[in-house]
Amino acid sequence: MRKYLRQAGICLVVAVALPAGAAIAKPEGSSPVPSVDAVGIWTHRDVGSASTPPMGWNSWNAFGTAITEAKVIGSAEVIRDSGLAEAGFRSINIDDGWWRKRRLNDGRMQVRTNLFPSAAVGGAEETSLRPFTDRLHAMGLRAGIYTDIGRNACSQAWSPDNPNLPEGTVAEREVGLHGHVEQDLALYFGDWNFDYAKVDACGIAHYAATRPNVVDHTFRELPPLVVDADANRSDIPAVQGLYAQVRDTLRRIRPKGDFVLSLCNWGSANVRAWGKDFGTMWRTSNDIDPSWGRMLHNFDSVATRELYAGPGHWNDPDMLEIGNGPFDADHPVEARAHMSLWAIAAAPLIIGTDLTKAAPQTIATLNNREVIAVDQDPAGNQGVIAYTDDEREIVVKTLAVRGVKAVALINRTAEPTEVTLTAAHLKFAANRPIMLRDLWAHADLGDLGGERTFKLAPHETMMLTAKGAPQLASGFFLSEMPGRINVAVDGIPALEPDPVIHRMIDPYHAGTTWDGNRPAYAGWGGPRADATPYDQSLRIAGTAYRSGLGVLANSRLEVKADGAFSRFVARVGVDDSTRGKRAAVRFEVYGDGKRLAMSPPLRFAHPAVEISAPITGVRVIELVVRQLGSAEGNVVASWAEARVE
Ligand code: GLA
């Protein structure tokens, strides 16, 4: 379906020098010189409203640019009539291919009416998508539109032979937001009444002066601000500045915040760290496609970012491929695994298949209310990895009801395997009952009995809920509630690619002959739940800890306590896996801006020190690790067993 020819493009793009980008003002949320001093408030502000992960349908994985109004409405009708709308799949989003041109006299965007007949309204507007959104709204659904942050879009860069590319002169074909943010968003969210925008980034990535279709004047040059797989050569403040303009404009147009802004720059430019401050959701990797390895790759790109998501802001591993290729009705095990991984990760659930042709089995997989309830749990905690090796993973998501967890037992391989789940994985007391339920079989499985071994078929993910007595008599380990944590300062001194994302090749490069860039998403060194920032177990002076937060020195985390707890306790120290062994660090705990507790200076190999602080009435706890003096490498610091009681 896709006719992208990315190879040549990427070769050329990497040969281009970046512009300074200095003209763009520092946007809210970006912090070039981070201070770890406490600020006394929860600084994160959600963009739009999606207190649970957005759910809906998008045309791209099903149709590419070959969309029509009839196809979109066809799938929307299935959503309305099959129970999927009632299950929460309500946003019907059109992707690339809907636009015809930008009208030259006033810049107003024109719709491709041969594809969207209801848009041929005539009069001064000529075309309008309002009849289309009215129809979706009348069906009880919402409407999403697609655009690009640059002047031009992805299919223009990569599918020159596509019949549905924008038409006309160079200026008429500039359909992206660049230079038209106010005008286009007023049209899309005002006149046309869309609720959701996906904002792609090819326009700021793939229109370098050296590109053949820029050289031949098909498109105007836009010096790349984003270089795929190369965060160092991406102009991060400039990219943030552009997305901030979109965010701020939408907030003005929709002052009640009733919109979703989906950032789509494919995990590039370190968006995995800052997307939360600029969009409702942000892509953490390159495009998914219907393949088992690619699905795992995209899951991996969110799985270690549990502290960056929370209610109102979501890591996005891309749209679902359930119903397509190896996730179709003939592959129910793989389809269920895909759905389970997205649900345990609290990922947006955006269906990407032609529902008019979907088998009942596909609809049933998408419509599993027990699995959807895990994804949509109001606590908004992303699942945390409790166990991982090359073949198997156990991911545990703390749900809003105390003593209830969801757990995914994952077999990544094409061989059968066994996974043993223990009370410790769940942070439940082993000597009390732990009642299990299988969310695909819709069957209660009885008591875990301390631990239980499950046989998993090739590619199978079992999705369970577990009800038990939390290890802590009251309160939580902070690593059980990642949705209440805001990574304010990550302490990463220099960007590094994240090596734990399985190295699936770019989806648009087929075969092993490609010698171009390897997938490399920045973010290595970001704070983690129940692991160090470099993916080791938490360990201080030889003692291992199963619970805690692993951070780098010079970091600051905000924890939303909302006055619900009375004491913060942790065992702190430099982690045994630290790179910098020389410098000391100091752990500081703040409550609503006041320092409540502080550790002595601690160095590598010093035994863990208990730090405890009264937090009655405290709304925001801040956890600061300050480095004292210089180190020979980044200092890894562990808030072991960090908990609120
Ligand atoms: C990019 C995006 C996809 C899709 C296409 C459309 O590749 O990542 O999700 O929107 O563009 O051209």
XYZ file of C-alpha atoms and ligand atoms in Angstrom:
657
model
C 0.000 0.000 0.000
C 2.761 2.393 0.827
C 4.908 3.592 -2.008
C 7.474 5.445 0.000
C 10.989 5.678 -1.362
C 12.781 6.888 1.689
C 16.291 5.608 1.036
C 17.454 8.329 -1.284
C 15.805 11.000 0.804
C 17.527 10.102 4.029
C 20.953 9.947 2.372
C 20.481 13.477 1.182
C 18.942 14.802 4.341
C 21.884 13.791 6.485
C 24.228 15.744 4.230
C 22.521 19.032 5.007
C 23.679 21.563 7.584
C 21.142 22.665 10.148
C 19.940 26.229 10.434
C 20.494 28.041 13.691
C 16.803 28.154 14.598
C 17.714 30.998 16.935
C 14.837 33.176 15.815
C 12.343 31.012 17.681
C 11.574 32.144 21.211
C 12.090 29.731 24.096
C 8.772 27.892 24.424
C 7.019 27.047 27.690
C 8.169 23.608 28.781
C 11.647 23.735 27.292
C 14.514 24.205 29.683
C 17.907 24.558 28.049
C 19.762 25.185 31.337
C 17.898 23.088 33.856
C 18.082 23.944 37.529
C 17.118 21.339 40.099
C 15.983 23.883 42.670
C 12.526 23.099 44.002
C 9.691 25.148 42.533
C 6.865 24.182 44.907
C 4.224 23.360 42.315
C 3.246 20.659 39.822
C 4.683 22.289 36.726
C 3.163 19.978 34.157
C 0.177 21.353 32.290
C -1.795 18.990 30.078
C -2.361 19.907 26.460
C -6.010 19.435 25.472
C -8.142 16.925 27.307
C -7.618 13.214 27.342
C -7.660 12.112 30.953
C -7.466 8.546 29.631
C -5.624 7.487 26.451
C -7.402 8.664 23.268
C -9.361 5.977 21.397
C -10.623 5.946 17.850
C -9.891 5.054 14.252
C -7.504 6.515 11.644
C -7.454 5.995 7.884
C -3.698 5.618 7.355
C -2.913 1.982 8.243
C -6.058 0.913 6.382
C -5.955 3.048 3.242
C -2.821 5.196 3.015
C -3.700 8.294 0.982
C -6.377 6.360 -0.921
C -9.060 7.620 1.430
C -12.599 8.562 0.549
C -15.433 9.929 2.588
C -17.354 6.705 1.921
C -14.514 4.575 3.299
C -14.173 6.712 6.425
C -17.905 6.830 7.079
C -18.071 3.086 6.376
C -15.657 2.318 9.200
C -17.341 4.941 11.405
C -20.672 3.193 10.937
C -19.162 -0.112 11.984
C -17.736 1.636 15.040
C -21.152 3.040 15.880
C -23.029 -0.206 15.251
C -20.627 -2.853 16.563
C -20.290 -1.603 20.113
C -16.820 -0.188 19.501
C -18.105 3.385 19.998
C -19.697 2.392 23.269
C -16.365 0.799 24.210
C -14.720 4.215 23.771
C -13.473 4.245 20.146
C -14.950 7.638 19.268
C -12.444 9.752 17.313
C -12.662 9.175 13.573
C -9.449 10.637 12.205
C -8.605 11.302 8.586
C -4.904 11.087 7.735
C -2.866 12.248 4.743
C -4.670 12.593 1.389
C -7.709 14.783 2.169
C -6.410 18.136 0.927
C -6.416 19.514 -2.611
C -4.633 22.853 -2.327
C -4.207 26.088 -0.407
C -6.273 28.815 -2.116
C -3.887 31.537 -3.179
C -5.950 34.681 -2.695
C -6.602 34.076 1.003
C -4.679 30.950 1.981
C -7.833 28.989 2.819
C -7.352 25.230 2.539
C -9.394 23.418 -0.077
C -10.612 19.844 0.217
C -10.356 17.137 -2.417
C -14.048 16.933 -3.247
C -13.705 13.929 -5.524
C -12.763 12.047 -2.339
C -15.015 13.988 0.071
C -18.156 14.820 -1.958
C -19.950 16.461 0.980
C -17.149 19.054 1.079
C -18.327 20.638 -2.224
C -20.331 23.378 -0.512
C -19.672 26.079 -3.115
C -20.066 29.769 -2.321
C -17.187 31.776 -0.939
C -15.744 28.810 0.924
C -15.854 26.550 -2.164
C -15.103 23.493 -0.020
C -15.638 22.639 3.625
C -15.251 19.591 5.820
C -18.011 20.866 8.117
C -20.688 18.588 6.596
C -18.329 15.654 7.215
C -17.659 16.535 10.874
C -21.371 17.315 11.395
C -22.163 13.846 10.170
C -19.654 12.231 12.528
C -20.857 14.340 15.443
C -24.447 13.379 14.663
C -23.321 9.757 14.886
C -22.090 10.442 18.429
C -18.468 10.376 17.269
C -15.639 12.900 17.187
C -13.582 14.031 14.217
C -9.839 14.201 13.711
C -7.795 15.858 10.991
C -4.215 15.480 9.800
C -1.694 18.183 9.002
C 2.054 18.826 9.106
C 4.151 21.225 11.128
C 6.162 22.201 8.015
C 4.967 23.514 4.663
C 4.552 20.130 3.055
C 3.489 16.680 4.156
C 4.849 13.138 4.172
C 3.161 11.741 1.093
C 4.414 14.728 -0.927
C 7.957 13.887 0.133
C 7.754 10.143 -0.338
C 4.957 9.190 -2.755
C 5.438 11.352 -5.868
C 3.214 9.077 -7.948
C 0.320 9.127 -5.554
C -2.879 10.304 -7.290
C -4.105 12.170 -4.199
C -1.267 14.596 -3.652
C -2.085 18.293 -3.316
C -2.348 20.056 -6.678
C -1.347 23.328 -8.284
C 1.578 25.688 -7.955
C 4.361 25.348 -5.386
C 2.494 27.740 -3.068
C -0.858 26.011 -3.592
C 0.736 22.708 -2.679
C 2.040 24.101 0.641
C -0.696 22.534 2.715
C 1.187 22.277 6.037
C 0.802 24.609 9.011
C 4.084 26.495 8.570
C 3.211 30.190 8.250
C -0.528 29.404 8.532
C -0.906 28.074 12.070
C -3.591 30.557 13.173
C -5.494 30.419 9.910
C -5.503 26.646 9.481
C -6.320 25.816 13.096
C -9.127 28.402 13.140
C -10.501 26.698 10.033
C -10.074 23.128 11.307
C -11.193 23.641 14.920
C -13.468 26.674 14.396
C -15.326 26.568 11.078
C -14.926 22.856 10.508
C -15.318 21.864 14.158
C -12.699 19.114 14.322
C -11.801 17.828 17.786
C -8.436 16.218 17.218
C -5.340 17.037 15.139
C -2.430 14.800 14.270
C 0.501 17.027 13.347
C 3.160 15.247 11.324
C 6.712 16.503 10.781
C 7.929 15.532 7.299
C 7.753 19.225 6.364
C 10.557 20.017 8.806
C 12.538 16.866 8.021
C 12.508 16.049 4.335
C 12.633 19.267 2.303
C 16.349 20.026 2.319
C 17.849 22.088 -0.520
C 19.542 18.971 -1.880
C 16.364 16.907 -2.233
C 15.652 16.239 -5.924
C 12.110 17.557 -5.673
C 13.405 20.750 -4.057
C 16.243 21.056 -6.596
C 13.682 20.778 -9.404
C 11.451 23.399 -7.700
C 8.551 21.023 -7.060
C 8.745 22.145 -3.430
C 10.261 25.080 -1.570
C 13.246 24.323 0.628
C 12.766 24.159 4.373
C 16.112 23.463 6.038
C 15.534 20.338 8.149
C 15.004 20.894 11.851
C 14.603 17.171 12.440
C 17.102 14.552 11.372
C 15.628 11.085 11.857
C 17.641 9.016 14.271
C 19.999 11.878 15.031
C 18.898 13.965 17.976
C 22.187 15.839 18.073
C 21.659 17.159 14.571
C 18.007 18.028 15.180
C 17.243 21.595 16.248
C 15.215 20.692 19.320
C 14.325 24.236 20.515
C 13.155 25.110 17.009
C 10.970 21.991 16.793
C 9.563 22.716 20.247
C 8.916 26.308 19.212
C 6.832 25.209 16.245
C 4.797 22.697 18.225
C 4.366 25.269 21.035
C 2.761 27.617 18.537
C 0.252 24.917 17.593
C -0.411 24.096 21.254
C -0.885 27.721 22.266
C -3.092 28.483 19.273
C -5.328 25.506 20.037
C -5.578 26.603 23.647
C -6.762 30.009 22.412
C -9.247 28.609 19.908
C -10.538 26.009 22.363
C -10.157 27.734 25.757
C -11.986 24.874 27.493
C -9.193 22.598 26.318
C -11.566 20.321 24.419
C -9.095 19.064 21.850
C -6.454 16.392 21.332
C -3.074 17.354 19.871
C -1.170 14.335 18.597
C 2.509 15.025 17.864
C 3.906 12.864 15.079
C 7.640 13.333 14.742
C 8.373 9.628 15.161
C 10.405 9.725 18.390
C 12.918 12.110 16.813
C 14.492 15.245 18.338
C 14.251 13.740 21.847
C 10.452 14.202 21.806
C 10.231 11.203 24.127
C 11.421 13.596 26.860
C 9.443 16.755 26.041
C 6.331 15.630 24.155
C 4.337 15.706 27.412
C 4.664 19.502 27.598
C 3.685 20.128 23.969
C 1.018 17.604 23.023
C -1.689 15.326 24.392
C 0.260 12.379 22.978
C 3.512 12.021 21.122
C 4.925 9.307 18.896
C 7.941 7.561 20.408
C 9.121 5.686 17.310
C 8.969 5.451 13.562
C 5.836 4.143 11.823
C 4.339 0.828 12.798
C 3.617 -1.598 10.004
C 1.919 -4.968 9.978
C 4.835 -7.048 11.216
C 5.514 -8.779 14.528
C 8.982 -7.268 14.927
C 7.853 -3.766 14.148
C 4.973 -4.056 16.627
C 7.448 -5.090 19.341
C 9.840 -2.296 18.359
C 7.107 0.306 18.760
C 6.052 -1.208 22.089
C 9.670 -1.140 23.273
C 9.885 2.549 22.398
C 7.285 3.330 25.080
C 7.915 0.517 27.560
C 10.831 2.221 29.298
C 9.170 5.654 29.355
C 6.667 4.869 32.101
C 7.479 8.025 34.058
C 6.747 10.343 31.134
C 3.063 9.442 30.701
C 0.149 10.080 33.015
C -3.480 11.193 32.973
C -3.762 13.746 30.152
C -0.402 13.004 28.479
C 0.421 9.744 26.752
C 3.344 7.989 25.107
C 2.196 6.923 21.630
C 3.666 3.749 20.076
C 1.539 4.477 16.943
C -1.773 3.230 15.639
C -2.993 -0.347 15.863
C -2.438 -2.890 13.091
C -5.060 -5.276 14.513
C -6.984 -6.691 11.543
C -4.015 -6.305 9.179
C -1.521 -8.932 7.925
C -0.051 -10.926 10.811
C -2.599 -9.373 13.186
C -5.675 -10.349 11.154
C -8.420 -12.764 12.125
C -6.245 -15.729 11.112
C -3.714 -14.625 13.744
C -5.820 -14.119 16.871
C -2.883 -14.782 19.206
C -0.818 -11.990 17.641
C -3.824 -9.637 17.452
C -4.542 -10.168 21.153
C -0.857 -9.691 22.016
C -0.794 -6.357 20.136
C -3.951 -5.181 21.939
C -2.606 -6.333 25.313
C 0.731 -4.540 24.897
C -0.960 -1.258 23.966
C -3.366 -1.601 26.916
C -0.703 -2.406 29.509
C 1.281 0.590 28.213
C -1.748 2.905 28.558
C -1.259 3.721 24.882
C -3.771 5.532 22.698
C -5.928 2.900 20.964
C -6.404 4.084 17.387
C -7.771 1.360 15.110
C -6.002 1.157 11.734
C -7.984 -1.340 9.710
C -10.878 -1.203 7.244
C -13.656 -2.133 9.621
C -16.142 -2.697 6.794
C -14.066 -5.743 5.876
C -13.033 -6.753 9.397
C -13.871 -10.275 10.532
C -16.003 -10.659 13.666
C -12.888 -12.022 15.402
C -11.058 -8.726 14.730
C -13.949 -6.648 16.080
C -14.126 -8.911 19.130
C -10.402 -8.484 19.814
C -10.742 -4.700 19.629
C -13.920 -4.765 21.689
C -12.628 -6.690 24.711
C -14.012 -4.426 27.422
C -11.863 -5.937 30.158
C -8.683 -5.190 28.222
C -9.934 -1.722 27.262
C -10.652 -1.041 30.936
C -6.975 -1.710 31.691
C -5.911 0.807 29.037
C -8.483 3.352 30.178
C -7.981 2.939 33.923
C -8.448 6.408 35.472
C -5.218 6.289 37.498
C -3.382 6.650 34.168
C -0.383 4.592 35.266
C 1.618 3.103 32.427
C 2.673 -0.491 33.078
C 6.098 -0.966 34.663
C 8.461 -3.751 33.601
C 8.706 -6.258 36.465
C 10.793 -8.785 34.528
C 12.465 -8.732 31.131
C 14.785 -10.873 29.050
C 15.166 -11.318 25.311
C 12.205 -13.673 25.170
C 9.784 -12.911 27.971
C 8.498 -9.911 29.821
C 6.204 -9.270 32.753
C 4.664 -5.794 32.818
C 2.503 -4.667 35.736
C 0.096 -1.728 35.709
C -1.310 -0.425 38.976
C -5.016 0.283 38.597
C -7.061 2.919 40.381
C -8.792 0.511 42.773
C -6.386 -0.241 45.604
C -5.103 -3.795 45.527
C -5.855 -4.349 41.831
C -3.171 -4.647 39.168
C -3.187 -5.625 35.519
C -0.339 -7.801 34.333
C 0.831 -8.770 30.861
C 2.848 -11.984 30.515
C 4.573 -11.607 27.176
C 6.151 -14.229 24.925
C 8.094 -12.270 22.303
C 9.264 -15.406 20.524
C 7.926 -17.858 17.950
C 8.464 -20.764 20.381
C 6.299 -21.810 23.320
C 7.641 -20.659 26.666
C 6.845 -20.504 30.371
C 6.516 -17.483 32.619
C 6.358 -17.704 36.396
C 4.466 -14.858 38.038
C 5.170 -14.181 41.706
C 3.608 -12.029 44.401
C 6.798 -9.948 44.352
C 6.236 -8.993 40.693
C 2.888 -7.591 41.788
C 4.209 -5.975 44.991
C 1.551 -7.958 46.843
C 1.943 -9.826 50.129
C 2.834 -13.454 49.286
C 1.048 -14.907 52.290
C -2.347 -13.453 51.396
C -4.669 -14.539 48.567
C -3.974 -13.077 45.131
C -6.976 -13.702 42.913
C -6.285 -13.840 39.177
C -8.525 -13.289 36.186
C -7.701 -13.996 32.536
C -8.992 -11.035 30.495
C -8.940 -12.866 27.154
C -10.591 -16.042 28.427
C -12.919 -13.926 30.633
C -12.306 -16.505 33.334
C -11.281 -16.389 36.978
C -8.113 -18.379 37.572
C -8.212 -18.582 41.360
C -5.396 -17.834 43.770
C -1.830 -17.277 42.582
C -0.691 -19.356 45.556
C 2.565 -17.420 46.027
C 3.634 -18.010 42.441
C 2.296 -19.718 39.356
C 3.808 -20.849 36.075
C 1.922 -20.124 32.865
C 2.593 -21.795 29.524
C 2.516 -19.280 26.705
C 1.991 -20.205 23.058
C 4.299 -18.652 20.435
C 3.723 -14.861 20.395
C 1.108 -15.145 23.134
C 0.535 -12.396 25.685
C -1.655 -13.331 28.634
C -3.502 -10.416 30.127
C -4.548 -10.828 33.738
C -5.862 -8.806 36.595
C -4.653 -9.644 40.084
C -6.385 -8.671 43.314
C -4.298 -8.915 46.431
C -3.018 -7.250 49.570
C -0.410 -4.603 48.739
C 2.990 -5.121 50.367
C 2.585 -1.699 51.934
C -0.201 -1.599 54.514
C -1.012 1.929 53.372
C 0.147 4.119 50.503
C 2.258 3.123 47.497
C 5.754 2.611 46.275
C 6.301 5.557 43.935
C 7.176 3.098 41.186
C 3.598 1.781 41.409
C 2.201 5.192 40.525
C 4.153 6.551 37.562
C 1.072 8.541 36.525
C 1.606 10.752 39.583
C 5.192 11.572 38.642
C 6.348 14.391 36.400
C 9.913 14.254 35.139
C 10.759 17.923 35.592
C 14.553 17.671 35.091
C 16.021 14.394 33.843
C 19.684 15.194 34.535
C 20.840 13.867 31.146
C 23.918 15.955 30.288
C 24.263 14.799 26.663
C 21.719 12.963 24.525
C 22.311 9.264 23.931
C 20.309 6.808 21.833
C 18.222 4.360 23.844
C 19.776 0.925 23.248
C 17.008 -1.121 24.855
C 14.680 -0.582 21.934
C 15.067 -3.675 19.808
C 16.885 -2.566 16.671
C 14.149 -3.006 14.114
C 15.104 -1.328 10.867
C 13.202 1.703 9.584
C 9.914 0.360 8.138
C 10.526 2.040 4.801
C 13.884 0.313 4.252
C 13.286 -3.213 3.091
C 16.020 -5.808 3.244
C 19.449 -6.084 4.793
C 21.386 -4.196 2.147
C 20.513 -0.797 3.587
C 23.584 0.729 5.220
C 21.885 3.861 6.477
C 20.954 5.004 9.948
C 20.121 2.574 12.685
C 17.054 3.344 14.727
C 18.178 5.637 17.519
C 15.729 7.397 19.761
C 17.226 9.669 22.393
C 16.178 9.228 25.992
C 18.802 6.875 27.423
C 19.415 7.967 30.998
C 15.866 9.150 31.688
C 14.487 8.205 35.125
C 12.871 4.797 35.511
C 10.546 2.910 37.812
C 12.093 -0.217 39.406
C 15.244 0.124 37.279
C 18.168 2.472 36.896
C 18.240 5.000 34.042
C 20.585 2.581 32.256
C 18.210 -0.358 32.720
C 19.994 -2.157 35.546
C 18.383 -3.450 38.728
C 18.458 -0.961 41.590
C 21.374 -1.783 43.889
C 23.126 0.251 46.576
C 26.348 -1.045 48.198
C 25.546 -4.613 47.229
C 21.914 -4.593 48.332
C 19.339 -5.037 45.580
C 15.928 -3.382 45.701
C 12.878 -4.477 43.731
C 11.095 -1.163 44.183
C 12.287 2.350 43.672
C 13.082 5.100 41.219
C 16.389 5.224 39.391
C 17.601 8.671 38.336
C 20.692 10.535 37.261
C 22.215 13.164 39.507
C 21.040 16.714 38.833
C 17.467 15.559 38.436
C 14.174 16.720 39.872
C 10.969 14.700 39.924
C 7.595 16.084 40.939
C 5.161 13.727 42.670
C 1.474 14.569 42.897
C 0.566 13.724 46.511
C -2.650 15.773 46.645
C -2.579 15.852 50.439
C -3.395 12.139 50.556
C -0.314 10.867 52.405
C 1.456 11.528 55.689
C 5.019 10.299 55.238
C 7.606 9.890 52.469
C 10.307 7.259 53.053
C 13.144 5.929 50.884
C 16.561 4.322 51.121
C 18.924 6.370 49.011
C 22.418 6.169 47.646
C 24.644 6.140 44.586
C 23.704 3.079 42.584
C 26.303 0.331 42.167
C 25.910 0.655 38.384
C 26.903 4.339 38.400
C 29.208 5.554 35.657
C 30.630 8.359 37.811
C 32.143 6.852 40.944
C 33.915 9.914 42.282
C 31.368 12.654 42.945
C 29.068 12.704 45.944
C 25.369 13.397 45.618
C 22.800 14.773 48.022
C 19.180 13.634 48.051
C 16.660 16.339 48.967
C 12.922 15.988 49.590
C 10.623 19.002 49.282
C 6.939 19.392 50.139
C 5.152 22.241 48.367
C 8.503 23.967 47.942
C 9.806 23.556 51.512
C 12.784 21.334 52.157
C 11.628 18.526 54.438
C 14.594 16.187 54.439
C 18.107 15.877 53.065
C 20.692 13.115 52.996
C 24.340 13.611 53.853
C 26.671 13.672 50.827
C 26.767 10.077 49.570
C 29.320 8.441 47.314
C 29.613 5.181 45.423
C 29.728 2.158 47.781
C 28.307 4.062 50.745
C 25.479 1.975 52.239
C 21.959 3.197 51.627
C 20.712 5.870 53.999
C 17.092 6.147 55.091
C 15.460 9.442 54.310
C 12.039 10.187 55.705
C 9.802 13.267 55.639
C 6.386 14.218 57.040
C 4.094 15.114 54.146
C 0.675 15.564 55.730
C -1.249 18.043 53.604
C 1.533 18.234 51.007
C 0.256 18.516 47.455
C 3.499 18.248 45.498
C 6.589 16.385 46.627
C 9.830 17.149 44.813
C 12.672 14.664 44.746
C 15.971 16.338 43.962
C 19.363 14.710 43.550
C 22.130 17.273 43.514
C 25.628 16.380 42.411
C 28.399 17.799 44.594
C 31.585 18.233 42.625
C 32.586 16.736 39.326
C 32.420 13.082 38.388
C 34.146 11.088 35.669
C 30.803 9.977 34.313
C 27.098 10.379 34.930
C 26.178 9.564 38.504
C 23.348 7.063 38.881
C 21.313 7.631 42.033
C 18.613 5.403 43.464
C 15.553 6.337 45.491
C 15.202 2.707 46.622
C 11.883 1.660 48.144
C 10.656 5.244 47.739
C 7.123 5.263 49.067
C 4.348 7.439 50.397
C 2.352 6.195 53.366
C 3.975 9.672 8.505
C 3.221 9.309 9.784
C 2.161 8.273 9.477
C 1.218 8.788 8.418
C 2.001 9.213 7.175
C 1.111 9.939 6.173
O 4.736 8.611 8.050
O 4.099 8.859 10.775
O 1.453 7.919 10.644
O 0.494 9.873 8.940
O 3.061 10.083 7.508
O 1.813 10.310 5.017
